[in-house]
Short mmCIF file of C-alpha atoms and ligand atoms in Angstrom, two decimals:
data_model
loop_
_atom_site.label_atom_id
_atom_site.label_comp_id
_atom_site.label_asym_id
_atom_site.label_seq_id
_atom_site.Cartn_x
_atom_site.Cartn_y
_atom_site.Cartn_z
CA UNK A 1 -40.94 -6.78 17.83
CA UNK A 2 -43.84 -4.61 18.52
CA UNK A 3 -43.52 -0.49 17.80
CA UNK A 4 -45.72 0.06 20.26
CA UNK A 5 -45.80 0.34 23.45
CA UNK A 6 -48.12 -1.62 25.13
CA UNK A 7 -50.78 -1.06 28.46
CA UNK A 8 -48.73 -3.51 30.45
CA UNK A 9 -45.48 -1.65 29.63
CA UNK A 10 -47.12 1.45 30.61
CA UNK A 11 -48.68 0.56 33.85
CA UNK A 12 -45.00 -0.86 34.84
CA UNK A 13 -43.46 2.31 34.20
CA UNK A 14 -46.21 4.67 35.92
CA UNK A 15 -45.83 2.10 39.01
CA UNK A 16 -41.69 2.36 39.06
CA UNK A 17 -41.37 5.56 38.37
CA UNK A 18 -44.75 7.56 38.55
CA UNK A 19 -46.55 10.07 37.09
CA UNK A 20 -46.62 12.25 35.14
CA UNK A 21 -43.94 10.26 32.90
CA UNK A 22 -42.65 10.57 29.36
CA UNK A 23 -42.11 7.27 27.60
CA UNK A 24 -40.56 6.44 24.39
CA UNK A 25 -39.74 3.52 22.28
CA UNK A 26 -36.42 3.74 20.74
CA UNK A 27 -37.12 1.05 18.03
CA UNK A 28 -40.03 3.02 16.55
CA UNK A 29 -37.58 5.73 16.09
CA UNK A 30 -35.15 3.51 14.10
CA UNK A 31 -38.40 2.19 12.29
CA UNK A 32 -39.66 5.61 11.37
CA UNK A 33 -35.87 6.35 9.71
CA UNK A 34 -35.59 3.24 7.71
CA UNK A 35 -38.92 3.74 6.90
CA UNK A 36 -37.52 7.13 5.43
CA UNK A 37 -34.32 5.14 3.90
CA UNK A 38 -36.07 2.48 2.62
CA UNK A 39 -38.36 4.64 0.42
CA UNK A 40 -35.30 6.93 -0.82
CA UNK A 41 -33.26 3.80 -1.82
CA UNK A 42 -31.85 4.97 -4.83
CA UNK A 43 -32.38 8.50 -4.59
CA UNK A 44 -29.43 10.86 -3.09
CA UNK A 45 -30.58 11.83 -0.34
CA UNK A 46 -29.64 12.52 3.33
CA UNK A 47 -32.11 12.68 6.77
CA UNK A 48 -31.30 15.46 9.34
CA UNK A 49 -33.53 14.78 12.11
CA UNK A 50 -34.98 17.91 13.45
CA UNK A 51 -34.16 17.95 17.14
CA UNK A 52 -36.39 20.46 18.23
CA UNK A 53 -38.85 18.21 18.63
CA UNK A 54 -36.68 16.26 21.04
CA UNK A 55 -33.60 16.96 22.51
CA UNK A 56 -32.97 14.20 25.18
CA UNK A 57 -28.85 13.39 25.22
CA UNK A 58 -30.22 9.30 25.11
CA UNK A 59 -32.67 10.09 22.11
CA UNK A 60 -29.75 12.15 20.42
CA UNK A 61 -27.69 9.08 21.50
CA UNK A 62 -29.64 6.71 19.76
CA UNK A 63 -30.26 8.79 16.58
CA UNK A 64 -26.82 8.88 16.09
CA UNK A 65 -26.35 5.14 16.68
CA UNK A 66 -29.01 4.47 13.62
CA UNK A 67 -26.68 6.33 11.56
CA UNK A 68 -29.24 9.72 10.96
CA UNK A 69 -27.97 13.06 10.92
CA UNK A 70 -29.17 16.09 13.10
CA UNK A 71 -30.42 19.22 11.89
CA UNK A 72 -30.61 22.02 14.93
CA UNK A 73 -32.15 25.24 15.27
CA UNK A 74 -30.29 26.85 18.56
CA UNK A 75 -26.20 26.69 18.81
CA UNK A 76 -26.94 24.70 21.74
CA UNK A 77 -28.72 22.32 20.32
CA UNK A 78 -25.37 22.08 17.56
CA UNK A 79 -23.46 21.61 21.50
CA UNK A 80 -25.86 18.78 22.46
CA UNK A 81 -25.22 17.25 19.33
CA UNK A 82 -21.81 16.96 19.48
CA UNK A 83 -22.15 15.75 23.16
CA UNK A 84 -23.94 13.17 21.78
CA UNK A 85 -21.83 12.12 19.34
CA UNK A 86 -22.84 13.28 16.23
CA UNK A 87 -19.74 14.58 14.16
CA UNK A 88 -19.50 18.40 12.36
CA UNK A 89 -19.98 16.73 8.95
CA UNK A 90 -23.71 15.24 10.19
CA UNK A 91 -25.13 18.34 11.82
CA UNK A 92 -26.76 20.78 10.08
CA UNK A 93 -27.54 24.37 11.52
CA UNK A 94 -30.46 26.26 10.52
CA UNK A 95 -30.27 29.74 12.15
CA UNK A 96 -33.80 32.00 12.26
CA UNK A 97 -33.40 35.16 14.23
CA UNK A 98 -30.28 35.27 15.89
CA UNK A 99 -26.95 37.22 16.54
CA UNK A 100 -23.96 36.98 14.32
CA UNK A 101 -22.24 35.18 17.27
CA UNK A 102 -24.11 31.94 16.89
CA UNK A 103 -23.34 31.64 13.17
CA UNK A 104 -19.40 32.25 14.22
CA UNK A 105 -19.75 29.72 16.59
CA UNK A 106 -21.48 27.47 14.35
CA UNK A 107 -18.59 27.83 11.67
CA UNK A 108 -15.82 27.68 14.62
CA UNK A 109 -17.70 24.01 15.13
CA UNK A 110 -17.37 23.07 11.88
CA UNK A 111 -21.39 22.23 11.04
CA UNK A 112 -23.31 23.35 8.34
CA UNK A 113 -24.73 26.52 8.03
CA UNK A 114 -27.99 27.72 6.41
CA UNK A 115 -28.33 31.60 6.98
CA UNK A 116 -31.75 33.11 6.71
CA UNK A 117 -31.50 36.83 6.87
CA UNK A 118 -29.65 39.36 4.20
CA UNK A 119 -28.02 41.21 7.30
CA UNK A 120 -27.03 38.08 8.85
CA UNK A 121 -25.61 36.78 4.70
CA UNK A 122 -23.58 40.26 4.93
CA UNK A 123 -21.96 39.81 7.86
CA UNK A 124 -21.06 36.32 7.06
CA UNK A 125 -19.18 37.77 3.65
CA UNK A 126 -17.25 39.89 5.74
CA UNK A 127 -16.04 37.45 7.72
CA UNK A 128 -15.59 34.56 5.71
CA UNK A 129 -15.88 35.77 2.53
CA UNK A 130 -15.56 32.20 0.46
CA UNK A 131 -13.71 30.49 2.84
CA UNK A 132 -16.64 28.39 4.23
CA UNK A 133 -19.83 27.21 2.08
CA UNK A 134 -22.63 28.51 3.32
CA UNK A 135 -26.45 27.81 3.08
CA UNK A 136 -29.30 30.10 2.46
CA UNK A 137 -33.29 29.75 3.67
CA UNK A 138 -35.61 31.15 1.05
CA UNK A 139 -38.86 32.26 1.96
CA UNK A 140 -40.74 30.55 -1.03
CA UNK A 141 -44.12 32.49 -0.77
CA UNK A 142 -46.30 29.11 -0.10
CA UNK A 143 -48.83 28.61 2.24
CA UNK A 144 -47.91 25.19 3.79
CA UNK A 145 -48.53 22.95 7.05
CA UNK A 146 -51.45 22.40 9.24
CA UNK A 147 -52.27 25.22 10.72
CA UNK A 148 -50.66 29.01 10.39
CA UNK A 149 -49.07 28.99 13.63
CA UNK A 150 -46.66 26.32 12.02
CA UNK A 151 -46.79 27.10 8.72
CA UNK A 152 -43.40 28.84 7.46
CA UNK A 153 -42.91 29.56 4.03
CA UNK A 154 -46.21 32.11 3.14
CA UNK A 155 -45.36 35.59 2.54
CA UNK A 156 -46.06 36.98 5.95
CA UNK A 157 -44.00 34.45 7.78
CA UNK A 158 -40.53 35.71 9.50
CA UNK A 159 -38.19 32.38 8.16
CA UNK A 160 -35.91 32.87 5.27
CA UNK A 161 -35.09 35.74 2.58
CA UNK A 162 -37.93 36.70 0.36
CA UNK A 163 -37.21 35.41 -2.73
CA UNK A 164 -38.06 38.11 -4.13
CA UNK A 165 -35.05 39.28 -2.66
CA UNK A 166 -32.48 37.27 -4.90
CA UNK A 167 -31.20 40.29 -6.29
CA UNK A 168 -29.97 41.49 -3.27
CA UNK A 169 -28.88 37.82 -2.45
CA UNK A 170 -26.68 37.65 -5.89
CA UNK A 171 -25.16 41.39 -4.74
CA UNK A 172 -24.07 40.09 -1.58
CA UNK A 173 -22.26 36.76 -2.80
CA UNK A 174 -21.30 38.38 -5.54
CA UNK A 175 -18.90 41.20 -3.69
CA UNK A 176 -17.51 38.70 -0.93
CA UNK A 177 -17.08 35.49 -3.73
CA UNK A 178 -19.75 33.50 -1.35
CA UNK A 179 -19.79 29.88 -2.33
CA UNK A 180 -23.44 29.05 -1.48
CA UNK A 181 -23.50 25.31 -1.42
CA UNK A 182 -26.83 24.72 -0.24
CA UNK A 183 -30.75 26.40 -1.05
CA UNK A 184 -32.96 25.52 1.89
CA UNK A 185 -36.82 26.09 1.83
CA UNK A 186 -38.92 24.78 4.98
CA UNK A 187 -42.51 25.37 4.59
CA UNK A 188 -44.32 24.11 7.96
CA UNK A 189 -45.17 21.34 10.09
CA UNK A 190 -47.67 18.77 9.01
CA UNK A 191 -47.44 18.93 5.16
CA UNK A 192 -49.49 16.10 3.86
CA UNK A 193 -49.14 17.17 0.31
CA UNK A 194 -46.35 15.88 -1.42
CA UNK A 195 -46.69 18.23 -4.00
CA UNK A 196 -45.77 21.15 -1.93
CA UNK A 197 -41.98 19.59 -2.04
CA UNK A 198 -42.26 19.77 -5.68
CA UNK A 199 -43.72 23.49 -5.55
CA UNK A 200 -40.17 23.91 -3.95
CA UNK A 201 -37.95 22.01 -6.09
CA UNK A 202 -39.73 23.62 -8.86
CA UNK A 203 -38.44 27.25 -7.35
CA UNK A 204 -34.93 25.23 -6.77
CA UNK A 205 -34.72 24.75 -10.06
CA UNK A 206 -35.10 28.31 -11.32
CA UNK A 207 -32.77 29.02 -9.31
CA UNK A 208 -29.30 26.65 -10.18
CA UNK A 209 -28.17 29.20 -12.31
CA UNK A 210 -27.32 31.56 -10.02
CA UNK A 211 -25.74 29.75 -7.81
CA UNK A 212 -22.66 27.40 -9.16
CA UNK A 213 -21.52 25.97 -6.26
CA UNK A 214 -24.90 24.77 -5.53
CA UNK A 215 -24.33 21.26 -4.34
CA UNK A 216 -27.66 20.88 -2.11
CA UNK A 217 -31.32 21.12 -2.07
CA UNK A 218 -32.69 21.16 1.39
CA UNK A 219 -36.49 21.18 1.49
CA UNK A 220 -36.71 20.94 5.37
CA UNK A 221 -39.02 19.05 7.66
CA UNK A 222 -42.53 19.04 7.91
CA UNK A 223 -43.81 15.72 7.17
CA UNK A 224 -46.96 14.56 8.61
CA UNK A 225 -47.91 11.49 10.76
CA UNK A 226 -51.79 10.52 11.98
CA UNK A 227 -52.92 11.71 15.15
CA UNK A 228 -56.07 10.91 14.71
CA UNK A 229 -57.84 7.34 13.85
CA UNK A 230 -57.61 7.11 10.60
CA UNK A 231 -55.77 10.03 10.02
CA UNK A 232 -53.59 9.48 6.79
CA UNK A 233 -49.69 10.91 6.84
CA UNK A 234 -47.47 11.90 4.11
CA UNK A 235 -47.15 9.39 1.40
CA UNK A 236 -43.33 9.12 1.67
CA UNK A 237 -43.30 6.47 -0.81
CA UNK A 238 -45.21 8.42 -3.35
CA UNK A 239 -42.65 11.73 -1.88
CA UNK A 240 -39.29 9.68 -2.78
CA UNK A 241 -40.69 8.69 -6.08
CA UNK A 242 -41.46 12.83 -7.20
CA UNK A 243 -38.54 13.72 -5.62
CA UNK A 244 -36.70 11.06 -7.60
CA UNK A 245 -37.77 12.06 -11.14
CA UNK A 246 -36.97 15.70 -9.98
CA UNK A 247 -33.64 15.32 -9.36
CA UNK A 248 -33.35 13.26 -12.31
CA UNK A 249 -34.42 16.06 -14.00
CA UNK A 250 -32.36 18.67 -12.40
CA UNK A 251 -29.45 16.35 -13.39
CA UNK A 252 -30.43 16.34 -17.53
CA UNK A 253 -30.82 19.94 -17.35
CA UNK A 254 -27.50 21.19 -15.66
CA UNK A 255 -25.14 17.96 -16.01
CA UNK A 256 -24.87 18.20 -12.74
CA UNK A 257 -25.91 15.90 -9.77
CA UNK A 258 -27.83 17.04 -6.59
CA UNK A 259 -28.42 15.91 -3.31
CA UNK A 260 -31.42 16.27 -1.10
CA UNK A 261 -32.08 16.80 2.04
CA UNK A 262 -34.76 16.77 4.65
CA UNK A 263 -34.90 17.46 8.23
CA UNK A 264 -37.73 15.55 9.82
CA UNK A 265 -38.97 15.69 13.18
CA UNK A 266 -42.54 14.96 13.88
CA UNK A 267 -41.97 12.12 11.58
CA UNK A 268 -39.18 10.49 13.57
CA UNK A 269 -40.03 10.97 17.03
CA UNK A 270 -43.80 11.65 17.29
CA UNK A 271 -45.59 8.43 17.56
CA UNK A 272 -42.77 6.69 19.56
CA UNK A 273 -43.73 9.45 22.83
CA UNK A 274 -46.69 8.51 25.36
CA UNK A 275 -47.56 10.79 28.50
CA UNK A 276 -48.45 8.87 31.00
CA UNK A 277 -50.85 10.87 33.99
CA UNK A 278 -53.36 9.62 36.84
CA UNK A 279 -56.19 11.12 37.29
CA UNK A 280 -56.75 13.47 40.20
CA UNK A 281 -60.15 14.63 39.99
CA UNK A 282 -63.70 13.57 38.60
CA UNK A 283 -65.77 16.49 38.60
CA UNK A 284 -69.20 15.62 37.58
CA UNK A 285 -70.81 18.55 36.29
CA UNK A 286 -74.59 19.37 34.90
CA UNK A 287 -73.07 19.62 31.48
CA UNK A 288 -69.82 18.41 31.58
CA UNK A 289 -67.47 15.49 32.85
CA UNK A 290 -63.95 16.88 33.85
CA UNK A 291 -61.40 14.32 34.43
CA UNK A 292 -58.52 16.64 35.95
CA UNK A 293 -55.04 14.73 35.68
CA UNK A 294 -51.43 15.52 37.39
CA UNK A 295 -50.13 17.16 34.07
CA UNK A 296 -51.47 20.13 32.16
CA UNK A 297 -49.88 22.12 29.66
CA UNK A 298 -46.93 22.69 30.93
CA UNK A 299 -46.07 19.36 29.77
CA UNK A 300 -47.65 19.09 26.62
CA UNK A 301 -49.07 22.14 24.94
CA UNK A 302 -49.99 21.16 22.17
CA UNK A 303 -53.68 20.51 22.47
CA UNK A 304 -54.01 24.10 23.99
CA UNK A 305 -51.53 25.72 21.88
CA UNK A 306 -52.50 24.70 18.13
CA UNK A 307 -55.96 22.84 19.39
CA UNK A 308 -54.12 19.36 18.06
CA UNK A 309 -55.93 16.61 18.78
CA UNK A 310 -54.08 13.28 20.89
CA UNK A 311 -55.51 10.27 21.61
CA UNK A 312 -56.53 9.24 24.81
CA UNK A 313 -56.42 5.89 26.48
CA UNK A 314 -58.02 4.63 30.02
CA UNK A 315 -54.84 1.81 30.95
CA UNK A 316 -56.60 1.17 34.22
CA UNK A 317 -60.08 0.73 32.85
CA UNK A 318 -59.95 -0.43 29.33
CA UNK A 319 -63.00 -1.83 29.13
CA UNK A 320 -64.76 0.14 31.11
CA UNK A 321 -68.68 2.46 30.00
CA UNK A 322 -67.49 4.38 27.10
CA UNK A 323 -68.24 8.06 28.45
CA UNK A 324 -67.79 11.20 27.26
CA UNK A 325 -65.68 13.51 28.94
CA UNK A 326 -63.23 16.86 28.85
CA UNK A 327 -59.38 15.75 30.09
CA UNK A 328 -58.23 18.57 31.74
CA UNK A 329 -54.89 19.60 33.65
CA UNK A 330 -54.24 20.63 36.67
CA UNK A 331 -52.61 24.21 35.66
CA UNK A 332 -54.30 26.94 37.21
CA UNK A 333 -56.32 28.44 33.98
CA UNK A 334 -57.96 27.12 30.87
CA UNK A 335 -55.93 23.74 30.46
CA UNK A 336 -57.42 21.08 27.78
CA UNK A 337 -56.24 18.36 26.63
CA UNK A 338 -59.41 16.98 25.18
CA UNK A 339 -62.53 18.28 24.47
CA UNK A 340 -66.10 16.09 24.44
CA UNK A 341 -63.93 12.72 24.21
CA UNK A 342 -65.09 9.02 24.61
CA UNK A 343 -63.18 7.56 26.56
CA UNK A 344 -63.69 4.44 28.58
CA UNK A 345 -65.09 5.37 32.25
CA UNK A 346 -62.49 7.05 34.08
CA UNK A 347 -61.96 6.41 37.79
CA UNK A 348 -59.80 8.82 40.21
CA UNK A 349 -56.65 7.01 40.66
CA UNK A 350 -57.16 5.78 36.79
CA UNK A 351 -54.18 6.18 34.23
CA UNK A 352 -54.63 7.62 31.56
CA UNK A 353 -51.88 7.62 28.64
CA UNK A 354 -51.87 10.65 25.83
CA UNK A 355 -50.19 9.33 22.64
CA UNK A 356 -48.52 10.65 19.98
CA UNK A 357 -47.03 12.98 22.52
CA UNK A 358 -43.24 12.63 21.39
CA UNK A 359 -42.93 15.23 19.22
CA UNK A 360 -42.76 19.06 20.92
CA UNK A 361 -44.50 17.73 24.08
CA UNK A 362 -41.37 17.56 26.65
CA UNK A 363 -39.57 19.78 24.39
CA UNK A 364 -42.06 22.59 24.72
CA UNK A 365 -43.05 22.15 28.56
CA UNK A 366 -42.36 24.34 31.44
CA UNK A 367 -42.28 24.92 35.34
CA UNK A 368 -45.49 27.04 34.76
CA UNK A 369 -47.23 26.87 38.07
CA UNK A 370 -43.68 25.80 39.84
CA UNK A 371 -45.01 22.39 38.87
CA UNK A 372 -42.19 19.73 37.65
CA UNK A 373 -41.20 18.31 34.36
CA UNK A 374 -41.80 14.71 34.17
CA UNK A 375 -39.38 12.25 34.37
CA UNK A 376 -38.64 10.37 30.78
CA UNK A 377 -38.05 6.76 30.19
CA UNK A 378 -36.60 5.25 26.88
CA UNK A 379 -37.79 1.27 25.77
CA UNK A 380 -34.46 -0.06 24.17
CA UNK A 381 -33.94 -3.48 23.53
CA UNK A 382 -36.77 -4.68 26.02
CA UNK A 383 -35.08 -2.32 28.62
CA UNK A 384 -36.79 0.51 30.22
CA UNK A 385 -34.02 2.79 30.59
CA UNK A 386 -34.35 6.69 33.16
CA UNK A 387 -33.20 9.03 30.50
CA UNK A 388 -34.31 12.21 32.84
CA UNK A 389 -35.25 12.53 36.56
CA UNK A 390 -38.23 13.86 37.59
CA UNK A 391 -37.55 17.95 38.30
CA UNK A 392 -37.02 18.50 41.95
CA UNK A 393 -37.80 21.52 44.44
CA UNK A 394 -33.84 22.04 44.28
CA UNK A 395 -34.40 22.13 39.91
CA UNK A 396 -36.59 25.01 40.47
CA UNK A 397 -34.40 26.71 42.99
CA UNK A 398 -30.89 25.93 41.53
CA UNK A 399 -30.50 29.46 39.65
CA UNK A 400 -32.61 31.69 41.95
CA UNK A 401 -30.97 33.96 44.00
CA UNK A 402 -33.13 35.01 46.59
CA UNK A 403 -32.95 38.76 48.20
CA UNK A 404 -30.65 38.25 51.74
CA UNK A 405 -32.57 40.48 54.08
N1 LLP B 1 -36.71 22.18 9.77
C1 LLP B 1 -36.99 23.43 10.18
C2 LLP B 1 -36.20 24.54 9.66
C3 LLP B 1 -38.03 23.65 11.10
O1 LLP B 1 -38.30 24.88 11.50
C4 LLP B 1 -38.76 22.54 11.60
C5 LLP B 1 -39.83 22.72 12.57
C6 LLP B 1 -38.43 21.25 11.15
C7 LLP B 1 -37.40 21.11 10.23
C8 LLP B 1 -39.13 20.02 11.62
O2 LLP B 1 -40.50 20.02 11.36
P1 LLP B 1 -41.35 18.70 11.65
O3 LLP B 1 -40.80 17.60 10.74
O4 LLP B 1 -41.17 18.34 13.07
O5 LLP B 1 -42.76 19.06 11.33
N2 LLP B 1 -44.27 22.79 17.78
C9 LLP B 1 -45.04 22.53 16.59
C10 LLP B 1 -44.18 22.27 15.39
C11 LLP B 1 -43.23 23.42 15.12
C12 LLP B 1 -42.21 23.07 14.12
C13 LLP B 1 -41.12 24.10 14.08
N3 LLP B 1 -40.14 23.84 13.07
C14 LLP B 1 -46.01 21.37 16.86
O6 LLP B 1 -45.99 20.82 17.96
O7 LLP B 1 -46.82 21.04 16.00
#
């Protein structure tokens, strides 16, 4: 069976249920995580798939059916979870920033808990004192990731405890008898360089020690797949191997066997997501082609946002002039989604398909503009399956409450 999705399949979808449209392939999913199992065959070690980067109840669904766990960032997310089937034992909740009322709602739902402030650690002694294992992020101090607006773990980044804070750490478990079961370092998005997990495990290490009831080392997300053509990812065969002999060396040295875990996103959901859009607009210009489509970023930000780079593909015109032009949306300021780009000629009425849009595309749109989010469509077993309607005029008025004068 083909992991891709193909122009045919495409067109078919942007003809039954238009455009702009959010299409995934639910087999490339299960491909990406045995992909993931295969390599770690042999090591113990457990997947948490980041679902920040996609939160759709069918692509929770169908995570859950491949037998993956779920690692979420918002207490809702831990609710959508569990809506979708997931149970406590295979979510895992990494908090950043929040009140002391999502980590008591958290516990109250049974999940796993990674805390990643002192204040936050404090308040969780007082109330639970050792009754529930607990997690804590570390801020390692190590510049990570693809670019600085995703990287985590440097030493001016807001995630986790210093850790040159583990005094104060050891104070606070100390006086309320914490067990902390779990480290957890996440250093950014896009880490090509398997030896940056080792950098971790190496601080992990340091670090057993201290903490006896230690049980698991959680080196987050992060991994990176190709955008561009021949774009290399992380070598997760080469990752699985390191990680291997480390824990095989964490076992020698403390008689004691670890487990590892990772929380993946990009890696599982990226390349199975394609934005479909037509084209508007051709707006021939002394210096400049625009091709304006009926998306922008309020559907995928990412170009605009971190200046990532997504391929795009003419369906209607696929062997049409190579040209070169700027792909632009139809948001009313600056609104990119390529720059200076060959792409076969575009027509108005053209489709054009942006790939490797899976990943934080949906998940990070908006009504900017009082324009709608796209409908999304799942491929599963052949099927193409509505997993979202198309936003509505009623969507954007549903919570409004206008003034009655
Ligand atoms: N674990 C933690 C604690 C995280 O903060 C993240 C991502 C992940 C796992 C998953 O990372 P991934 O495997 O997806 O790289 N919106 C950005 C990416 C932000 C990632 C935020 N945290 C983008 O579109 O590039």
């Amino acid at each position: 069976m083909s992991l891709t999705i193909s122009n045919e399949q495409l067109q078919a979808a942007a003809s039954q249920y238009g455009t702009p449209l959010y299409m995934y392939h639910a087999e490339k999913i299960t491909a990406q995580y045995q992909q993931l199992q295969n390599a770690f065959e042999g090591v113990y070690a457990r997947f948490f798939y980041a679902c920040k980067a996609l939160t759709n109840l069918a692509v929770l669904q169908h995570v859950h059916s491949i037998g993956c766990n779920i690692d979420c960032s918002s207490i809702n997310e831990v609710y959508l979870a569990l809506k979708a089937g997931f149970n406590p034992e295979q979510i895992l909740y990494t908090s950043n920033g929040i009140s002391f009322e999502e980590i008591e709602a958290a516990v109250e739902a049974g999940v796993s808990v990674n805390i990643d402030s002192l204040s936050n650690l404090e308040k969780f002694g007082k109330a639970y004192g050792s009754r529930y294992p607990v997690g804590i992020r570390l801020r390692p101090n190590i510049m990570a990731g693809g670019n600085l607006k995703i990287s985590t773990g440097h030493n001016g980044s807001k995630f986790g405890i210093p850790i040159e804070q583990l005094t104060e750490i050891l104070t606070i478990k100390e006086h309320y008898k914490l067990r902390i079961n779990c480290l957890h370092v996440h250093t950014g998005s896009e880490i090509k360089d398997v030896e940056v997990f080792i950098k971790v495990a190496d601080i992990f290490y340091d670090l057993v020690p201290s903490f006896p009831d230690l049980q698991v080392l959680d080196m987050g997300g992060g991994f990176k797949v190709p955008y561009q053509e021949g774009e290399k990812g992380t070598d997760i065969p080469l990752l699985a191997k390191r990680v291997g002999e480390v824990l095989n060396k964490f076992e020698k040295s403390y008689g004691k066997k670890f487990q590892v875990w990772f929380e993946p996103g990009k890696y599982l959901v990226s390349e199975c997501g394609y934005l479909i859009t037509s084209v508007n607009v051709i707006k021939e210009t002394p210096t400049v082609i625009f091709a304006g489509v009926n998306s922008g970023f309020n559907h995928l930000i990412r170009p605009m946002f971190y200046e990532a780079y997504h391929h795009i593909k003419n369906l209607s015109n696929p062997n049409g002039k190579v040209k070169i032009y700027a792909v632009t949306g139809n948001i009313c300021e600056t609104d990119n989604f390529a720059w200076d780009r060959p792409i076969n000629e575009i027509r108005e009425g053209d489709l054009l398909v942006i790939e490797n849009a899976g990943a934080y595309g949906f998940e990070m749109g908006s009504n900017y503009n009082a324009r709608f989010l796209p409908a999304q469509v799942l491929l599963r077993d052949e099927k193409m399956l509505l997993i979202r309607k198309r936003d509505t005029m009623e969507d954007l008025l549903k919570n409004q409450i206008g003034l009655s004068y």
